[in-house]
């Protein structure tokens, strides 16, 4: 199911379920993970995970503002990369004993939800760019 199609058309990027899921992950990172990194004085990793988690929503918003399906899709692809980067940072935090396995599990759940919604949105964008289904894009 593609949630973006089922609801009323988005009036702003804030209406997008993909952006809302990205925001939820970013808030989790800032409220739950960053304090742990600050406590361990892991400032480089803290900066990297903050930037990656911000980038997910930033790219979704920027793509939405382009008003062209193909441009929007490209920015969503960037968002998906930042989403994966955020998960990688969470795994690193756990590997380095900076966050608990439970905190990683919470982050992974938010990642999975954001990925699912973002992939659905991207599929809708892809189909909207070529309603006949003749897209050459392998993704």
XYZ file of N, CA, C and O in Angstrom:
556
model
N 0.836 -1.177 0.000
C 0.000 0.000 0.000
C 0.878 1.236 0.000
O 1.828 1.340 0.754
N 0.560 2.180 -0.813
C 1.299 3.419 -0.883
C 0.469 4.479 -0.176
O -0.548 4.932 -0.685
N 0.920 4.869 1.008
C 0.141 5.776 1.837
C -0.009 7.154 1.214
O -1.007 7.822 1.433
N 0.984 7.581 0.444
C 0.920 8.910 -0.148
C -0.262 9.026 -1.106
O -0.834 10.073 -1.252
N -0.629 7.926 -1.779
C -1.713 7.950 -2.741
C -3.071 7.840 -2.052
O -4.054 8.371 -2.536
N -3.132 7.161 -0.911
C -4.397 6.901 -0.251
C -4.955 8.150 0.410
O -6.163 8.321 0.492
N -4.113 9.002 0.898
C -4.538 10.197 1.601
C -4.767 11.339 0.618
O -4.529 11.215 -0.574
N -5.226 12.458 1.162
C -5.359 13.651 0.330
C -3.974 14.061 -0.151
O -2.976 13.770 0.500
N -3.905 14.754 -1.272
C -2.598 15.199 -1.757
C -1.886 16.066 -0.706
O -2.520 16.851 -0.018
N -0.591 15.880 -0.615
C 0.200 16.646 0.340
C 0.229 18.109 -0.062
O 0.468 18.436 -1.220
N -0.018 18.975 0.894
C 0.036 20.417 0.644
C 1.433 20.962 0.920
O 1.824 21.967 0.364
N 2.157 20.291 1.786
C 3.534 20.656 2.101
C 4.293 19.362 2.403
O 3.672 18.323 2.663
N 5.589 19.435 2.414
C 6.387 18.246 2.718
C 6.053 17.696 4.094
O 6.201 16.508 4.351
N 5.573 18.528 4.996
C 5.232 18.083 6.344
C 4.063 17.098 6.357
O 3.859 16.392 7.342
N 3.290 17.063 5.280
C 2.173 16.128 5.163
C 2.627 14.739 4.710
O 1.859 13.784 4.819
N 3.827 14.618 4.203
C 4.329 13.347 3.684
C 4.647 12.374 4.824
O 5.371 12.713 5.759
N 4.118 11.161 4.714
C 4.401 10.137 5.719
C 5.897 9.812 5.758
O 6.440 9.512 6.821
N 6.553 9.889 4.628
C 7.997 9.629 4.580
C 8.760 10.663 5.400
O 9.694 10.320 6.135
N 8.363 11.923 5.286
C 9.029 12.980 6.065
C 8.742 12.809 7.550
O 9.626 12.973 8.389
N 7.510 12.440 7.883
C 7.137 12.240 9.291
C 7.953 11.108 9.911
O 8.404 11.212 11.058
N 8.157 10.034 9.164
C 8.955 8.910 9.666
C 10.419 9.320 9.825
O 11.080 8.924 10.797
N 10.920 10.118 8.897
C 12.301 10.615 8.996
C 12.442 11.515 10.216
O 13.448 11.450 10.937
N 11.446 12.320 10.451
C 11.469 13.216 11.616
C 11.493 12.414 12.905
O 12.232 12.736 13.840
N 10.697 11.355 12.966
C 10.656 10.519 14.162
C 12.022 9.896 14.443
O 12.477 9.862 15.588
N 12.710 9.436 13.403
C 14.048 8.882 13.580
C 15.025 9.960 14.040
O 15.828 9.735 14.945
N 14.948 11.139 13.428
C 15.849 12.236 13.818
C 15.648 12.623 15.279
O 16.615 12.788 16.028
N 14.409 12.724 15.701
C 14.118 13.077 17.091
C 14.656 11.999 18.036
O 15.239 12.313 19.084
N 14.495 10.745 17.656
C 15.057 9.640 18.449
C 16.569 9.801 18.589
O 17.117 9.678 19.689
N 17.244 10.069 17.483
C 18.701 10.224 17.513
C 19.090 11.366 18.455
O 19.974 11.211 19.307
N 18.419 12.493 18.332
C 18.787 13.658 19.129
C 18.435 13.511 20.608
O 19.184 13.984 21.461
N 17.320 12.861 20.906
C 16.883 12.767 22.303
C 17.416 11.549 23.041
O 17.571 11.589 24.263
N 17.690 10.470 22.312
C 18.067 9.232 22.986
C 19.520 8.824 22.745
O 20.157 8.281 23.637
N 20.035 9.066 21.547
C 21.382 8.597 21.211
C 22.442 9.659 21.511
O 23.466 9.365 22.133
N 22.188 10.878 21.086
C 23.175 11.948 21.278
C 23.576 12.118 22.754
O 24.770 12.262 23.049
N 22.641 12.090 23.704
C 23.080 12.209 25.107
C 24.048 11.106 25.537
O 24.975 11.368 26.323
N 23.870 9.897 25.008
C 24.794 8.810 25.328
C 26.181 9.089 24.748
O 27.198 8.842 25.402
N 26.213 9.602 23.527
C 27.500 9.902 22.893
C 28.196 11.062 23.593
O 29.420 11.059 23.746
N 27.407 12.043 24.005
C 27.973 13.186 24.727
C 28.597 12.717 26.040
O 29.690 13.157 26.418
N 27.911 11.805 26.703
C 28.403 11.263 27.972
C 29.745 10.562 27.777
O 30.625 10.649 28.620
N 29.927 9.877 26.647
C 31.172 9.163 26.355
C 32.182 10.038 25.610
O 33.229 9.545 25.195
N 31.813 11.287 25.409
C 32.694 12.253 24.737
C 33.049 11.802 23.309
O 34.166 11.993 22.833
N 32.091 11.218 22.634
C 32.255 10.761 21.246
C 31.711 11.837 20.305
O 30.685 11.656 19.645
N 32.414 12.952 20.241
C 31.900 14.117 19.516
C 31.912 13.937 18.003
O 31.019 14.427 17.316
N 32.907 13.237 17.458
C 32.938 13.016 16.007
C 31.764 12.151 15.558
O 31.060 12.485 14.604
N 31.544 11.054 16.243
C 30.435 10.164 15.909
C 29.101 10.869 16.144
O 28.168 10.725 15.357
N 29.033 11.653 17.204
C 27.820 12.405 17.497
C 27.501 13.362 16.342
O 26.355 13.440 15.887
N 28.493 14.049 15.844
C 28.285 14.969 14.727
C 27.842 14.221 13.477
O 26.924 14.645 12.773
N 28.459 13.078 13.199
C 28.125 12.301 12.001
C 26.690 11.774 12.036
O 25.963 11.865 11.043
N 26.267 11.240 13.178
C 24.918 10.677 13.248
C 23.868 11.784 13.237
O 22.787 11.618 12.671
N 24.198 12.928 13.812
C 23.269 14.063 13.750
C 23.091 14.517 12.313
O 21.964 14.739 11.855
N 24.182 14.655 11.581
C 24.109 15.094 10.183
C 23.351 14.089 9.316
O 22.528 14.466 8.484
N 23.641 12.806 9.487
C 22.980 11.780 8.681
C 21.482 11.752 8.962
O 20.668 11.689 8.026
N 21.100 11.814 10.231
C 19.670 11.746 10.561
C 18.930 12.995 10.094
O 17.769 12.912 9.685
N 19.589 14.137 10.117
C 18.977 15.366 9.589
C 18.804 15.294 8.078
O 17.825 15.785 7.522
N 19.763 14.693 7.424
C 19.784 14.651 5.973
C 18.603 13.890 5.380
O 18.148 14.208 4.280
N 18.089 12.911 6.104
C 16.966 12.123 5.588
C 15.779 13.037 5.315
O 15.292 13.139 4.183
N 15.320 13.734 6.331
C 14.183 14.640 6.174
C 14.491 15.820 5.268
O 13.633 16.264 4.502
N 15.730 16.328 5.356
C 16.125 17.456 4.504
C 15.979 17.111 3.035
O 15.454 17.910 2.244
N 16.428 15.923 2.648
C 16.350 15.514 1.243
C 14.917 15.267 0.799
O 14.550 15.598 -0.332
N 14.095 14.706 1.669
C 12.687 14.509 1.326
C 12.021 15.862 1.108
O 11.290 16.050 0.127
N 12.291 16.806 1.985
C 11.710 18.152 1.859
C 12.205 18.851 0.593
O 11.415 19.451 -0.139
N 13.502 18.765 0.337
C 14.041 19.425 -0.852
C 13.481 18.811 -2.129
O 13.126 19.526 -3.072
N 13.375 17.496 -2.164
C 12.791 16.836 -3.328
C 11.356 17.259 -3.551
O 10.937 17.526 -4.685
N 10.590 17.348 -2.486
C 9.193 17.771 -2.592
C 9.107 19.171 -3.192
O 8.230 19.456 -3.995
N 10.037 20.016 -2.829
C 10.036 21.391 -3.316
C 10.426 21.538 -4.778
O 10.282 22.614 -5.350
N 10.888 20.490 -5.402
C 11.312 20.555 -6.804
C 10.144 20.486 -7.786
O 10.283 20.845 -8.930
N 9.001 19.998 -7.357
C 7.796 19.932 -8.198
C 7.997 19.143 -9.488
O 7.368 19.417 -10.490
N 8.889 18.213 -9.491
C 9.077 17.343 -10.650
C 9.348 15.946 -10.108
O 10.223 15.758 -9.263
N 8.609 14.963 -10.588
C 8.699 13.616 -10.044
C 10.114 13.049 -10.079
O 10.579 12.455 -9.122
N 10.806 13.233 -11.195
C 12.152 12.648 -11.313
C 13.153 13.318 -10.374
O 13.985 12.638 -9.770
N 13.090 14.640 -10.249
C 13.960 15.328 -9.291
C 13.643 14.880 -7.872
O 14.545 14.624 -7.071
N 12.361 14.805 -7.567
C 11.937 14.394 -6.240
C 12.459 12.986 -5.935
O 12.989 12.730 -4.850
N 12.352 12.095 -6.893
C 12.832 10.725 -6.723
C 14.333 10.720 -6.413
O 14.791 9.974 -5.531
N 15.086 11.523 -7.119
C 16.550 11.581 -6.917
C 16.873 12.013 -5.483
O 17.735 11.434 -4.822
N 16.151 13.020 -4.987
C 16.394 13.470 -3.613
C 15.963 12.408 -2.604
O 16.604 12.235 -1.562
N 14.895 11.687 -2.917
C 14.468 10.598 -2.035
C 15.505 9.480 -2.019
O 15.715 8.835 -0.990
N 16.156 9.257 -3.143
C 17.228 8.280 -3.198
C 18.377 8.706 -2.275
O 18.954 7.883 -1.553
N 18.690 9.992 -2.288
C 19.701 10.525 -1.360
C 19.254 10.333 0.084
O 20.062 9.989 0.955
N 17.967 10.566 0.340
C 17.424 10.390 1.688
C 17.581 8.939 2.135
O 17.935 8.663 3.283
N 17.341 8.008 1.213
C 17.472 6.584 1.538
C 18.924 6.253 1.889
O 19.182 5.460 2.786
N 19.861 6.870 1.202
C 21.269 6.671 1.539
C 21.592 7.198 2.923
O 22.294 6.550 3.706
N 21.081 8.370 3.250
C 21.304 8.939 4.585
C 20.621 8.110 5.661
O 21.122 8.006 6.783
N 19.501 7.523 5.319
C 18.806 6.645 6.253
C 19.678 5.433 6.587
O 19.854 5.078 7.761
N 20.261 4.826 5.564
C 21.160 3.689 5.778
C 22.398 4.117 6.565
O 22.875 3.381 7.440
N 22.899 5.308 6.278
C 24.054 5.819 7.018
C 23.717 5.983 8.498
O 24.532 5.664 9.375
N 22.525 6.470 8.787
C 22.104 6.635 10.180
C 22.088 5.285 10.888
O 22.587 5.163 12.014
N 21.538 4.263 10.235
C 21.532 2.927 10.838
C 22.953 2.435 11.054
O 23.264 1.864 12.108
N 23.837 2.658 10.098
C 25.229 2.233 10.255
C 25.873 2.903 11.471
O 26.598 2.257 12.229
N 25.591 4.176 11.668
C 26.128 4.871 12.850
C 25.561 4.272 14.138
O 26.286 4.135 15.135
N 24.281 3.926 14.129
C 23.688 3.304 15.314
C 24.364 1.965 15.613
O 24.648 1.655 16.778
N 24.623 1.187 14.572
C 25.306 -0.101 14.748
C 26.704 0.126 15.307
O 27.148 -0.578 16.225
N 27.403 1.120 14.782
C 28.737 1.457 15.288
C 28.676 1.837 16.762
O 29.523 1.403 17.556
N 27.681 2.638 17.113
C 27.527 3.034 18.519
C 27.369 1.810 19.414
O 27.962 1.742 20.502
N 26.594 0.846 18.971
C 26.397 -0.374 19.748
C 27.668 -1.220 19.769
O 28.061 -1.728 20.823
N 28.305 -1.357 18.614
C 29.550 -2.136 18.547
C 30.615 -1.589 19.486
O 31.407 -2.344 20.052
N 30.639 -0.258 19.633
C 31.641 0.394 20.481
C 31.161 0.554 21.927
O 31.769 1.299 22.706
N 30.060 -0.134 22.268
C 29.486 -0.095 23.629
C 29.117 1.321 24.077
O 29.238 1.667 25.258
N 28.646 2.122 23.134
C 28.222 3.487 23.456
C 26.717 3.575 23.681
O 26.245 4.468 24.377
N 25.972 2.646 23.062
C 24.534 2.539 23.301
C 24.197 1.063 23.522
O 24.933 0.176 23.074
N 23.097 0.839 24.188
C 22.676 -0.536 24.496
C 22.072 -1.219 23.270
O 21.664 -0.560 22.308
N 21.979 -2.531 23.359
C 21.324 -3.303 22.299
C 19.856 -2.907 22.186
O 19.290 -2.886 21.088
N 19.237 -2.570 23.302
C 17.837 -2.145 23.299
C 17.662 -0.828 22.557
O 16.708 -0.660 21.788
N 18.573 0.094 22.767
C 18.504 1.377 22.067
C 18.736 1.177 20.570
O 18.043 1.782 19.741
N 19.668 0.311 20.219
C 19.881 -0.019 18.810
C 18.615 -0.630 18.217
O 18.224 -0.284 17.098
N 17.965 -1.524 18.943
C 16.737 -2.158 18.450
C 15.645 -1.118 18.205
O 14.927 -1.188 17.202
N 15.524 -0.141 19.088
C 14.550 0.941 18.888
C 14.882 1.733 17.629
O 13.994 2.054 16.833
N 16.152 2.056 17.476
C 16.588 2.792 16.291
C 16.376 2.000 15.020
O 15.949 2.536 13.996
N 16.645 0.709 15.068
C 16.468 -0.154 13.895
C 14.986 -0.223 13.513
O 14.636 -0.205 12.338
N 14.107 -0.265 14.494
C 12.665 -0.294 14.224
C 12.221 1.005 13.534
O 11.461 0.975 12.576
N 12.726 2.137 14.015
C 12.403 3.415 13.377
C 12.985 3.479 11.966
O 12.351 4.007 11.048
N 14.188 2.939 11.786
C 14.801 2.860 10.466
C 13.927 2.044 9.519
O 13.647 2.470 8.395
N 13.504 0.857 9.952
C 12.697 -0.027 9.111
C 11.392 0.647 8.699
O 10.977 0.545 7.539
N 10.754 1.320 9.642
C 9.499 2.009 9.330
C 9.743 3.133 8.326
O 8.999 3.284 7.355
N 10.777 3.923 8.554
C 11.083 5.033 7.645
C 11.424 4.505 6.252
O 10.987 5.071 5.241
N 12.179 3.424 6.187
C 12.553 2.842 4.901
C 11.320 2.341 4.151
O 11.176 2.575 2.950
N 10.446 1.675 4.857
C 9.230 1.145 4.241
C 8.385 2.278 3.634
O 7.953 2.194 2.485
N 8.177 3.322 4.390
C 7.352 4.434 3.913
C 8.054 5.182 2.777
O 7.430 5.539 1.779
N 9.353 5.390 2.922
C 10.109 6.080 1.884
C 10.110 5.274 0.586
O 9.915 5.839 -0.499
N 10.293 3.982 0.667
C 10.254 3.142 -0.537
C 8.888 3.208 -1.211
O 8.800 3.250 -2.444
N 7.834 3.232 -0.431
C 6.490 3.363 -0.987
C 6.297 4.695 -1.689
O 5.725 4.757 -2.783
N 6.787 5.736 -1.088
C 6.700 7.066 -1.688
C 7.505 7.118 -2.989
O 7.053 7.654 -4.004
N 8.679 6.517 -2.973
C 9.515 6.497 -4.168
C 8.859 5.702 -5.290
O 8.952 6.086 -6.459
N 8.203 4.614 -4.954
C 7.484 3.835 -5.962
C 6.363 4.675 -6.578
O 6.178 4.682 -7.797
N 5.655 5.407 -5.746
C 4.595 6.292 -6.241
C 5.187 7.368 -7.161
O 4.641 7.651 -8.226
N 6.323 7.952 -6.759
C 6.969 8.966 -7.595
C 7.390 8.378 -8.942
O 7.203 9.002 -9.988
N 7.952 7.197 -8.900
C 8.415 6.532 -10.122
C 7.247 6.280 -11.068
O 7.340 6.549 -12.268
N 6.162 5.788 -10.524
C 4.982 5.534 -11.352
C 4.369 6.835 -11.867
O 3.847 6.866 -12.983
N 4.434 7.878 -11.082
C 3.887 9.172 -11.502
C 4.725 9.801 -12.602
O 4.202 10.505 -13.459
N 6.033 9.540 -12.572
C 6.924 10.085 -13.597
C 6.675 9.425 -14.943
O 6.855 10.051 -15.983
N 6.261 8.165 -14.924
C 5.989 7.436 -16.165
C 4.770 6.548 -15.946
O 4.904 5.351 -15.689
N 3.576 7.129 -16.031
C 2.355 6.372 -15.756
C 2.177 5.139 -16.655
O 1.495 4.197 -16.284
N 2.803 5.120 -17.817
C 2.688 3.968 -18.709
C 3.561 2.798 -18.261
O 3.483 1.723 -18.812
N 4.429 3.062 -17.272
C 5.285 1.999 -16.754
C 6.514 1.725 -17.594
O 7.057 0.642 -17.559
N 6.974 2.715 -18.357
C 8.125 2.519 -19.242
C 9.410 3.081 -18.644
O 10.330 3.416 -19.360
N 9.490 3.183 -17.341
C 10.660 3.767 -16.697
C 11.905 2.922 -16.967
O 11.866 1.700 -16.907
N 13.034 3.581 -17.236
C 14.309 2.883 -17.439
C 15.082 2.741 -16.134
O 16.083 2.074 -16.090
N 14.622 3.426 -15.100
C 15.295 3.392 -13.816
C 15.137 1.997 -13.191
O 14.023 1.556 -12.977
N 16.241 1.286 -12.903
C 16.141 -0.066 -12.366
C 15.679 -0.117 -10.920
O 15.371 -1.172 -10.422
N 15.631 1.014 -10.219
C 15.215 1.013 -8.824
C 13.747 1.091 -8.756
O 12.977 1.585 -8.277
